[in-house]
Amino acid sequence: MIHLKTKREIELMREAGQILAACHKEIRKLIQPGITSLEIDSFAEDFIKKNGATPEQKGYKGYKYATCASINDEICHGFPRKTPLKSGDIVTIDMVVNLGGALADSAWSYGVGEISPKAQKLLDVTKTAMYKGIEQAVIGNRLGDIGHAIQSYTEGEGFSVVRDFIGHGIGPTMHEEPQVLHYGLPNKGLRLKEGMVFTIEPMVNVGRYQTTMDKNGWTARTIDGSLSAQYEHTLAITQDGPYILTDQDA
Ligand code: MF3
Ligand code: CO
């Protein structure tokens, strides 16, 4: 079942989303060679709590951290760890903020120090792919329009879109219907309605799209060891078009 949200519910989720966006903006300043993803995780947890919210991922299905920190060929659900980040790495920080029951979910990829032109292109293409998906999130369009916009642009740039992890409806729980694929065919799938709130969160690989799961049962990485990036926003479908609840420029 899809939980359509009222304007009031959307505004509460936006408040959660603005805490999350502010946290990402601080993380951007912290990221440099030498910092560990565990330090970033503690910073994020403190930041969220200081803002009167809680990190929803901590304790979710036994997950132990406030953030996921996926480095280089890790696609998603990397564990924060004590290994220092080094110049040339790329790292995706993903988190979900719960403010009084209102949730928001956003992931962002960051380059550490000097990164290669290829890694920079991956970051740029992945972010643009997410926004091309968001552009399609208007009343009357279909989910396939979102997936198609993301896939056709990404493949046109020579990269691939991960199939095994997808976007999702959000609120009252973290993962709700609908499933939001980052690939697909135009004019196919569910029609978008006012009040839907979901994430668009493409994971893009330099090489093949296939994934492999680490022994820890959480962390997915690229099957060919190529780099992977991800950008994710939570957004609402409104009469005025897509309303990005985790917008960092608001
Ligand atoms: N934030 C992730 C998503 O986009 C979920 C991470 S799974 C968790 O769906 F266990 F870490 F919470
Ligand atoms: Co998500």
PDB file of C-alpha atoms and ligand atoms in Angstrom:
ATOM      1  CA  MET A   1       0.000   0.000   0.000  1.00  0.00           C
ATOM      2  CA  ILE A   2       1.203   3.502  -0.784  1.00  0.00           C
ATOM      3  CA  HIS A   3       0.834   6.009   2.046  1.00  0.00           C
ATOM      4  CA  LEU A   4      -0.047   9.343   0.456  1.00  0.00           C
ATOM      5  CA  LYS A   5       1.060  12.246   2.636  1.00  0.00           C
ATOM      6  CA  THR A   6      -0.770  15.434   3.555  1.00  0.00           C
ATOM      7  CA  LYS A   7       0.921  18.821   3.105  1.00  0.00           C
ATOM      8  CA  ARG A   8       1.504  18.910   6.857  1.00  0.00           C
ATOM      9  CA  GLU A   9       3.157  15.488   6.886  1.00  0.00           C
ATOM     10  CA  ILE A  10       5.331  16.537   3.967  1.00  0.00           C
ATOM     11  CA  GLU A  11       6.439  19.673   5.845  1.00  0.00           C
ATOM     12  CA  LEU A  12       7.448  17.540   8.862  1.00  0.00           C
ATOM     13  CA  MET A  13       9.451  15.240   6.596  1.00  0.00           C
ATOM     14  CA  ARG A  14      11.030  18.333   5.078  1.00  0.00           C
ATOM     15  CA  GLU A  15      12.171  19.405   8.563  1.00  0.00           C
ATOM     16  CA  ALA A  16      13.839  16.017   9.005  1.00  0.00           C
ATOM     17  CA  GLY A  17      15.279  16.413   5.502  1.00  0.00           C
ATOM     18  CA  GLN A  18      16.749  19.817   6.314  1.00  0.00           C
ATOM     19  CA  ILE A  19      18.607  18.407   9.327  1.00  0.00           C
ATOM     20  CA  LEU A  20      19.953  15.688   7.033  1.00  0.00           C
ATOM     21  CA  ALA A  21      20.943  18.218   4.363  1.00  0.00           C
ATOM     22  CA  ALA A  22      22.746  20.374   6.941  1.00  0.00           C
ATOM     23  CA  CYS A  23      24.573  17.261   8.184  1.00  0.00           C
ATOM     24  CA  HIS A  24      25.791  16.472   4.649  1.00  0.00           C
ATOM     25  CA  LYS A  25      27.024  20.044   4.257  1.00  0.00           C
ATOM     26  CA  GLU A  26      29.109  19.673   7.436  1.00  0.00           C
ATOM     27  CA  ILE A  27      30.410  16.282   6.334  1.00  0.00           C
ATOM     28  CA  ARG A  28      31.592  17.813   3.063  1.00  0.00           C
ATOM     29  CA  LYS A  29      33.848  20.147   5.101  1.00  0.00           C
ATOM     30  CA  LEU A  30      35.219  17.280   7.235  1.00  0.00           C
ATOM     31  CA  ILE A  31      36.155  14.970   4.396  1.00  0.00           C
ATOM     32  CA  GLN A  32      39.894  14.962   3.760  1.00  0.00           C
ATOM     33  CA  PRO A  33      42.689  12.387   3.659  1.00  0.00           C
ATOM     34  CA  GLY A  34      43.242  10.911   7.128  1.00  0.00           C
ATOM     35  CA  ILE A  35      39.701  11.102   8.520  1.00  0.00           C
ATOM     36  CA  THR A  36      38.019   7.742   9.133  1.00  0.00           C
ATOM     37  CA  SER A  37      34.476   6.827   8.139  1.00  0.00           C
ATOM     38  CA  LEU A  38      33.879   5.909  11.795  1.00  0.00           C
ATOM     39  CA  GLU A  39      34.724   9.520  12.780  1.00  0.00           C
ATOM     40  CA  ILE A  40      32.288  10.778  10.146  1.00  0.00           C
ATOM     41  CA  ASP A  41      29.679   8.386  11.531  1.00  0.00           C
ATOM     42  CA  SER A  42      30.079   9.698  15.117  1.00  0.00           C
ATOM     43  CA  PHE A  43      29.932  13.260  13.838  1.00  0.00           C
ATOM     44  CA  ALA A  44      26.684  12.516  11.973  1.00  0.00           C
ATOM     45  CA  GLU A  45      25.104  10.764  14.950  1.00  0.00           C
ATOM     46  CA  ASP A  46      25.952  13.706  17.265  1.00  0.00           C
ATOM     47  CA  PHE A  47      24.771  16.254  14.719  1.00  0.00           C
ATOM     48  CA  ILE A  48      21.439  14.491  14.253  1.00  0.00           C
ATOM     49  CA  LYS A  49      20.895  14.132  18.008  1.00  0.00           C
ATOM     50  CA  LYS A  50      21.876  17.768  18.707  1.00  0.00           C
ATOM     51  CA  ASN A  51      19.139  18.737  16.299  1.00  0.00           C
ATOM     52  CA  GLY A  52      16.528  16.808  18.301  1.00  0.00           C
ATOM     53  CA  ALA A  53      16.335  13.888  15.849  1.00  0.00           C
ATOM     54  CA  THR A  54      17.562  10.278  15.785  1.00  0.00           C
ATOM     55  CA  PRO A  55      19.572   8.272  13.227  1.00  0.00           C
ATOM     56  CA  GLU A  56      16.984   5.801  11.917  1.00  0.00           C
ATOM     57  CA  GLN A  57      19.508   3.389  10.417  1.00  0.00           C
ATOM     58  CA  LYS A  58      21.065   2.583  13.804  1.00  0.00           C
ATOM     59  CA  GLY A  59      19.348  -0.585  14.997  1.00  0.00           C
ATOM     60  CA  TYR A  60      17.464  -1.074  11.731  1.00  0.00           C
ATOM     61  CA  LYS A  61      17.450  -4.843  11.105  1.00  0.00           C
ATOM     62  CA  GLY A  62      20.468  -5.051  13.408  1.00  0.00           C
ATOM     63  CA  TYR A  63      22.518  -2.430  11.514  1.00  0.00           C
ATOM     64  CA  LYS A  64      24.967  -0.893  14.000  1.00  0.00           C
ATOM     65  CA  TYR A  65      25.748   2.575  12.652  1.00  0.00           C
ATOM     66  CA  ALA A  66      24.070   5.924  12.020  1.00  0.00           C
ATOM     67  CA  THR A  67      25.474   6.043   8.484  1.00  0.00           C
ATOM     68  CA  CYS A  68      26.502   3.746   5.683  1.00  0.00           C
ATOM     69  CA  ALA A  69      29.949   4.622   4.306  1.00  0.00           C
ATOM     70  CA  SER A  70      30.691   2.933   1.002  1.00  0.00           C
ATOM     71  CA  ILE A  71      34.207   3.412  -0.345  1.00  0.00           C
ATOM     72  CA  ASN A  72      35.394   3.025  -3.989  1.00  0.00           C
ATOM     73  CA  ASP A  73      34.033  -0.301  -5.334  1.00  0.00           C
ATOM     74  CA  GLU A  74      31.521  -0.573  -2.491  1.00  0.00           C
ATOM     75  CA  ILE A  75      28.089   0.235  -3.875  1.00  0.00           C
ATOM     76  CA  CYS A  76      26.062   0.614  -0.676  1.00  0.00           C
ATOM     77  CA  HIS A  77      25.750  -0.411   2.989  1.00  0.00           C
ATOM     78  CA  GLY A  78      29.483  -0.136   3.707  1.00  0.00           C
ATOM     79  CA  PHE A  79      30.257  -0.178   7.433  1.00  0.00           C
ATOM     80  CA  PRO A  80      31.959   2.877   8.924  1.00  0.00           C
ATOM     81  CA  ARG A  81      35.460   1.764   9.968  1.00  0.00           C
ATOM     82  CA  LYS A  82      38.779   2.834  11.429  1.00  0.00           C
ATOM     83  CA  THR A  83      40.761   2.841   8.179  1.00  0.00           C
ATOM     84  CA  PRO A  84      41.667   6.433   7.260  1.00  0.00           C
ATOM     85  CA  LEU A  85      40.332   7.698   3.946  1.00  0.00           C
ATOM     86  CA  LYS A  86      43.096   8.509   1.492  1.00  0.00           C
ATOM     87  CA  SER A  87      43.487  10.951  -1.348  1.00  0.00           C
ATOM     88  CA  GLY A  88      41.827   9.585  -4.489  1.00  0.00           C
ATOM     89  CA  ASP A  89      39.100   7.626  -2.660  1.00  0.00           C
ATOM     90  CA  ILE A  90      35.442   8.273  -3.224  1.00  0.00           C
ATOM     91  CA  VAL A  91      33.019   7.647  -0.366  1.00  0.00           C
ATOM     92  CA  THR A  92      29.223   7.608  -0.255  1.00  0.00           C
ATOM     93  CA  ILE A  93      27.648   8.598   3.056  1.00  0.00           C
ATOM     94  CA  ASP A  94      24.004   7.506   3.400  1.00  0.00           C
ATOM     95  CA  MET A  95      21.711   8.194   6.346  1.00  0.00           C
ATOM     96  CA  VAL A  96      18.103   8.434   7.443  1.00  0.00           C
ATOM     97  CA  VAL A  97      16.942  11.083   9.931  1.00  0.00           C
ATOM     98  CA  ASN A  98      13.892  10.572  12.157  1.00  0.00           C
ATOM     99  CA  LEU A  99      12.427  13.779  13.567  1.00  0.00           C
ATOM    100  CA  GLY A 100       9.460  12.944  15.789  1.00  0.00           C
ATOM    101  CA  GLY A 101       8.457  10.101  13.472  1.00  0.00           C
ATOM    102  CA  ALA A 102       8.987  12.037  10.226  1.00  0.00           C
ATOM    103  CA  LEU A 103      11.717  10.419   8.098  1.00  0.00           C
ATOM    104  CA  ALA A 104      14.074  11.607   5.381  1.00  0.00           C
ATOM    105  CA  ASP A 105      16.754   9.648   3.523  1.00  0.00           C
ATOM    106  CA  SER A 106      19.697  11.042   1.555  1.00  0.00           C
ATOM    107  CA  ALA A 107      23.034   9.730   0.337  1.00  0.00           C
ATOM    108  CA  TRP A 108      25.873  11.792  -1.114  1.00  0.00           C
ATOM    109  CA  SER A 109      29.182  10.801  -2.689  1.00  0.00           C
ATOM    110  CA  TYR A 110      32.352  12.712  -1.891  1.00  0.00           C
ATOM    111  CA  GLY A 111      35.805  12.753  -3.401  1.00  0.00           C
ATOM    112  CA  VAL A 112      38.709  12.625  -0.908  1.00  0.00           C
ATOM    113  CA  GLY A 113      41.663  14.938  -1.688  1.00  0.00           C
ATOM    114  CA  GLU A 114      42.642  14.745  -5.366  1.00  0.00           C
ATOM    115  CA  ILE A 115      40.558  12.266  -7.326  1.00  0.00           C
ATOM    116  CA  SER A 116      41.100  10.956 -10.852  1.00  0.00           C
ATOM    117  CA  PRO A 117      39.251  12.532 -13.816  1.00  0.00           C
ATOM    118  CA  LYS A 118      37.363   9.234 -14.187  1.00  0.00           C
ATOM    119  CA  ALA A 119      36.195   9.307 -10.564  1.00  0.00           C
ATOM    120  CA  GLN A 120      35.175  12.960 -10.952  1.00  0.00           C
ATOM    121  CA  LYS A 121      33.194  12.113 -14.065  1.00  0.00           C
ATOM    122  CA  LEU A 122      31.474   9.278 -12.170  1.00  0.00           C
ATOM    123  CA  LEU A 123      30.426  11.685  -9.396  1.00  0.00           C
ATOM    124  CA  ASP A 124      29.177  14.269 -11.895  1.00  0.00           C
ATOM    125  CA  VAL A 125      27.252  11.763 -14.005  1.00  0.00           C
ATOM    126  CA  THR A 126      25.661  10.072 -10.983  1.00  0.00           C
ATOM    127  CA  LYS A 127      24.475  13.366  -9.514  1.00  0.00           C
ATOM    128  CA  THR A 128      23.111  14.565 -12.856  1.00  0.00           C
ATOM    129  CA  ALA A 129      21.391  11.180 -13.318  1.00  0.00           C
ATOM    130  CA  MET A 130      19.600  11.620 -10.004  1.00  0.00           C
ATOM    131  CA  TYR A 131      18.391  15.102 -11.003  1.00  0.00           C
ATOM    132  CA  LYS A 132      17.267  13.829 -14.418  1.00  0.00           C
ATOM    133  CA  GLY A 133      15.154  11.264 -12.544  1.00  0.00           C
ATOM    134  CA  ILE A 134      13.786  13.903 -10.183  1.00  0.00           C
ATOM    135  CA  GLU A 135      12.772  16.106 -13.156  1.00  0.00           C
ATOM    136  CA  GLN A 136      10.422  13.328 -14.248  1.00  0.00           C
ATOM    137  CA  ALA A 137       8.752  13.120 -10.818  1.00  0.00           C
ATOM    138  CA  VAL A 138       5.648  15.079 -11.780  1.00  0.00           C
ATOM    139  CA  ILE A 139       1.957  14.279 -11.415  1.00  0.00           C
ATOM    140  CA  GLY A 140       0.739  12.148 -14.307  1.00  0.00           C
ATOM    141  CA  ASN A 141       4.162  10.779 -15.278  1.00  0.00           C
ATOM    142  CA  ARG A 142       4.971   7.140 -14.513  1.00  0.00           C
ATOM    143  CA  LEU A 143       7.731   5.497 -12.501  1.00  0.00           C
ATOM    144  CA  GLY A 144       9.188   4.147 -15.751  1.00  0.00           C
ATOM    145  CA  ASP A 145       9.778   7.715 -16.917  1.00  0.00           C
ATOM    146  CA  ILE A 146      12.065   8.239 -13.911  1.00  0.00           C
ATOM    147  CA  GLY A 147      13.961   4.980 -14.447  1.00  0.00           C
ATOM    148  CA  HIS A 148      14.311   5.570 -18.153  1.00  0.00           C
ATOM    149  CA  ALA A 149      15.656   9.116 -17.737  1.00  0.00           C
ATOM    150  CA  ILE A 150      18.305   7.866 -15.309  1.00  0.00           C
ATOM    151  CA  GLN A 151      19.307   4.794 -17.319  1.00  0.00           C
ATOM    152  CA  SER A 152      19.449   6.392 -20.752  1.00  0.00           C
ATOM    153  CA  TYR A 153      21.549   9.325 -19.561  1.00  0.00           C
ATOM    154  CA  THR A 154      23.916   7.145 -17.497  1.00  0.00           C
ATOM    155  CA  GLU A 155      24.487   4.558 -20.218  1.00  0.00           C
ATOM    156  CA  GLY A 156      24.936   7.363 -22.755  1.00  0.00           C
ATOM    157  CA  GLU A 157      27.866   8.541 -20.609  1.00  0.00           C
ATOM    158  CA  GLY A 158      29.376   5.033 -20.715  1.00  0.00           C
ATOM    159  CA  PHE A 159      28.533   3.984 -17.133  1.00  0.00           C
ATOM    160  CA  SER A 160      26.055   1.411 -15.784  1.00  0.00           C
ATOM    161  CA  VAL A 161      23.104   1.570 -13.368  1.00  0.00           C
ATOM    162  CA  VAL A 162      22.888  -0.897 -10.485  1.00  0.00           C
ATOM    163  CA  ARG A 163      19.720  -3.032 -10.622  1.00  0.00           C
ATOM    164  CA  ASP A 164      19.933  -4.839  -7.274  1.00  0.00           C
ATOM    165  CA  PHE A 165      19.203  -1.778  -5.098  1.00  0.00           C
ATOM    166  CA  ILE A 166      16.421   0.677  -5.769  1.00  0.00           C
ATOM    167  CA  GLY A 167      14.611   3.743  -4.461  1.00  0.00           C
ATOM    168  CA  HIS A 168      11.573   3.392  -2.241  1.00  0.00           C
ATOM    169  CA  GLY A 169       8.548   5.052  -0.715  1.00  0.00           C
ATOM    170  CA  ILE A 170       9.321   6.425   2.736  1.00  0.00           C
ATOM    171  CA  GLY A 171       7.194   7.234   5.839  1.00  0.00           C
ATOM    172  CA  PRO A 172       5.894   5.986   8.232  1.00  0.00           C
ATOM    173  CA  THR A 173       8.692   3.394   7.846  1.00  0.00           C
ATOM    174  CA  MET A 174      12.038   3.630   6.023  1.00  0.00           C
ATOM    175  CA  HIS A 175      11.118   1.330   3.153  1.00  0.00           C
ATOM    176  CA  GLU A 176       7.583   1.490   1.766  1.00  0.00           C
ATOM    177  CA  GLU A 177       5.892   1.071  -1.553  1.00  0.00           C
ATOM    178  CA  PRO A 178       6.398   2.012  -4.302  1.00  0.00           C
ATOM    179  CA  GLN A 179       9.664   0.482  -5.522  1.00  0.00           C
ATOM    180  CA  VAL A 180      11.517   3.078  -7.578  1.00  0.00           C
ATOM    181  CA  LEU A 181      13.741   1.484 -10.216  1.00  0.00           C
ATOM    182  CA  HIS A 182      16.613   3.489 -11.691  1.00  0.00           C
ATOM    183  CA  TYR A 183      16.137   1.827 -15.075  1.00  0.00           C
ATOM    184  CA  GLY A 184      13.089   1.081 -17.191  1.00  0.00           C
ATOM    185  CA  LEU A 185      10.851   2.113 -20.016  1.00  0.00           C
ATOM    186  CA  PRO A 186       9.089   5.428 -20.568  1.00  0.00           C
ATOM    187  CA  ASN A 187       5.316   5.488 -20.029  1.00  0.00           C
ATOM    188  CA  LYS A 188       5.401   2.233 -18.020  1.00  0.00           C
ATOM    189  CA  GLY A 189       4.699   1.540 -14.368  1.00  0.00           C
ATOM    190  CA  LEU A 190       2.788   3.292 -11.645  1.00  0.00           C
ATOM    191  CA  ARG A 191       1.328   6.728 -12.348  1.00  0.00           C
ATOM    192  CA  LEU A 192       2.585   9.452  -9.984  1.00  0.00           C
ATOM    193  CA  LYS A 193       0.068  11.140  -7.692  1.00  0.00           C
ATOM    194  CA  GLU A 194       0.112  14.156  -5.419  1.00  0.00           C
ATOM    195  CA  GLY A 195       1.221  13.183  -1.888  1.00  0.00           C
ATOM    196  CA  MET A 196       3.561  10.345  -2.851  1.00  0.00           C
ATOM    197  CA  VAL A 197       6.921  10.611  -1.085  1.00  0.00           C
ATOM    198  CA  PHE A 198       9.815   8.448  -2.210  1.00  0.00           C
ATOM    199  CA  THR A 199      13.556   8.387  -2.776  1.00  0.00           C
ATOM    200  CA  ILE A 200      15.480   8.512  -6.031  1.00  0.00           C
ATOM    201  CA  GLU A 201      18.939   7.095  -5.348  1.00  0.00           C
ATOM    202  CA  PRO A 202      20.804   5.810  -8.395  1.00  0.00           C
ATOM    203  CA  MET A 203      23.983   3.818  -7.809  1.00  0.00           C
ATOM    204  CA  VAL A 204      26.218   4.104 -10.871  1.00  0.00           C
ATOM    205  CA  ASN A 205      29.242   1.937 -11.708  1.00  0.00           C
ATOM    206  CA  VAL A 206      32.161   2.713 -14.000  1.00  0.00           C
ATOM    207  CA  GLY A 207      32.137  -0.931 -15.146  1.00  0.00           C
ATOM    208  CA  ARG A 208      29.440  -3.594 -15.067  1.00  0.00           C
ATOM    209  CA  TYR A 209      26.191  -3.162 -13.130  1.00  0.00           C
ATOM    210  CA  GLN A 210      26.322  -6.527 -11.361  1.00  0.00           C
ATOM    211  CA  THR A 211      26.914  -6.659  -7.617  1.00  0.00           C
ATOM    212  CA  THR A 212      28.469  -9.043  -5.150  1.00  0.00           C
ATOM    213  CA  MET A 213      27.651  -9.256  -1.444  1.00  0.00           C
ATOM    214  CA  ASP A 214      30.382  -9.198   1.223  1.00  0.00           C
ATOM    215  CA  LYS A 215      30.501 -11.917   3.903  1.00  0.00           C
ATOM    216  CA  ASN A 216      29.091  -9.408   6.406  1.00  0.00           C
ATOM    217  CA  GLY A 217      25.713  -9.802   4.668  1.00  0.00           C
ATOM    218  CA  TRP A 218      25.296  -6.034   4.192  1.00  0.00           C
ATOM    219  CA  THR A 219      27.922  -4.484   1.952  1.00  0.00           C
ATOM    220  CA  ALA A 220      27.417  -4.722  -1.798  1.00  0.00           C
ATOM    221  CA  ARG A 221      30.310  -4.068  -4.159  1.00  0.00           C
ATOM    222  CA  THR A 222      30.851  -4.047  -7.901  1.00  0.00           C
ATOM    223  CA  ILE A 223      31.525  -7.472  -9.360  1.00  0.00           C
ATOM    224  CA  ASP A 224      34.455  -6.192 -11.447  1.00  0.00           C
ATOM    225  CA  GLY A 225      36.045  -3.999  -8.761  1.00  0.00           C
ATOM    226  CA  SER A 226      35.138  -0.785 -10.620  1.00  0.00           C
ATOM    227  CA  LEU A 227      34.220   2.416  -8.773  1.00  0.00           C
ATOM    228  CA  SER A 228      30.619   3.079  -7.745  1.00  0.00           C
ATOM    229  CA  ALA A 229      28.891   6.317  -6.672  1.00  0.00           C
ATOM    230  CA  GLN A 230      25.434   7.243  -5.394  1.00  0.00           C
ATOM    231  CA  TYR A 231      23.308  10.330  -4.837  1.00  0.00           C
ATOM    232  CA  GLU A 232      19.942  10.143  -3.120  1.00  0.00           C
ATOM    233  CA  HIS A 233      17.202  12.631  -2.323  1.00  0.00           C
ATOM    234  CA  THR A 234      13.822  12.169  -0.677  1.00  0.00           C
ATOM    235  CA  LEU A 235      11.105  14.031  -2.584  1.00  0.00           C
ATOM    236  CA  ALA A 236       7.365  14.614  -2.589  1.00  0.00           C
ATOM    237  CA  ILE A 237       5.076  14.718  -5.608  1.00  0.00           C
ATOM    238  CA  THR A 238       3.194  18.041  -5.476  1.00  0.00           C
ATOM    239  CA  GLN A 239       1.015  20.251  -7.672  1.00  0.00           C
ATOM    240  CA  ASP A 240       4.090  22.444  -8.123  1.00  0.00           C
ATOM    241  CA  GLY A 241       6.325  19.576  -9.261  1.00  0.00           C
ATOM    242  CA  PRO A 242       8.947  17.560  -7.383  1.00  0.00           C
ATOM    243  CA  TYR A 243       9.612  18.963  -3.897  1.00  0.00           C
ATOM    244  CA  ILE A 244      13.069  17.867  -2.706  1.00  0.00           C
ATOM    245  CA  LEU A 245      12.866  17.408   1.064  1.00  0.00           C
ATOM    246  CA  THR A 246      16.613  16.814   1.512  1.00  0.00           C
ATOM    247  CA  ASP A 247      17.704  19.746  -0.704  1.00  0.00           C
ATOM    248  CA  GLN A 248      21.081  21.124   0.367  1.00  0.00           C
ATOM    249  CA  ASP A 249      20.636  24.526  -1.326  1.00  0.00           C
ATOM    250  CA  ALA A 250      17.397  25.508   0.411  1.00  0.00           C
TER     251      ALA A 250
HETATM  252  N1  MF3 B   1      19.434   4.649   3.583  1.00  0.00           N
HETATM  253  C1  MF3 B   1      19.383   3.379   2.901  1.00  0.00           C
HETATM  254  C2  MF3 B   1      18.396   3.486   1.760  1.00  0.00           C
HETATM  255  O1  MF3 B   1      18.558   4.350   0.981  1.00  0.00           O
HETATM  256  C3  MF3 B   1      19.071   2.246   3.804  1.00  0.00           C
HETATM  257  C4  MF3 B   1      20.243   1.746   4.469  1.00  0.00           C
HETATM  258  S1  MF3 B   1      19.978   0.239   5.176  1.00  0.00           S
HETATM  259  C5  MF3 B   1      20.422   0.453   6.768  1.00  0.00           C
HETATM  260  O2  MF3 B   1      17.460   2.775   1.614  1.00  0.00           O
HETATM  261  F1  MF3 B   1      20.317  -0.648   7.373  1.00  0.00           F
HETATM  262  F2  MF3 B   1      21.617   0.905   6.835  1.00  0.00           F
HETATM  263  F3  MF3 B   1      19.609   1.294   7.345  1.00  0.00           F
HETATM  264 CO    CO B   2      16.951   5.154   0.440  1.00  0.00          CO
END
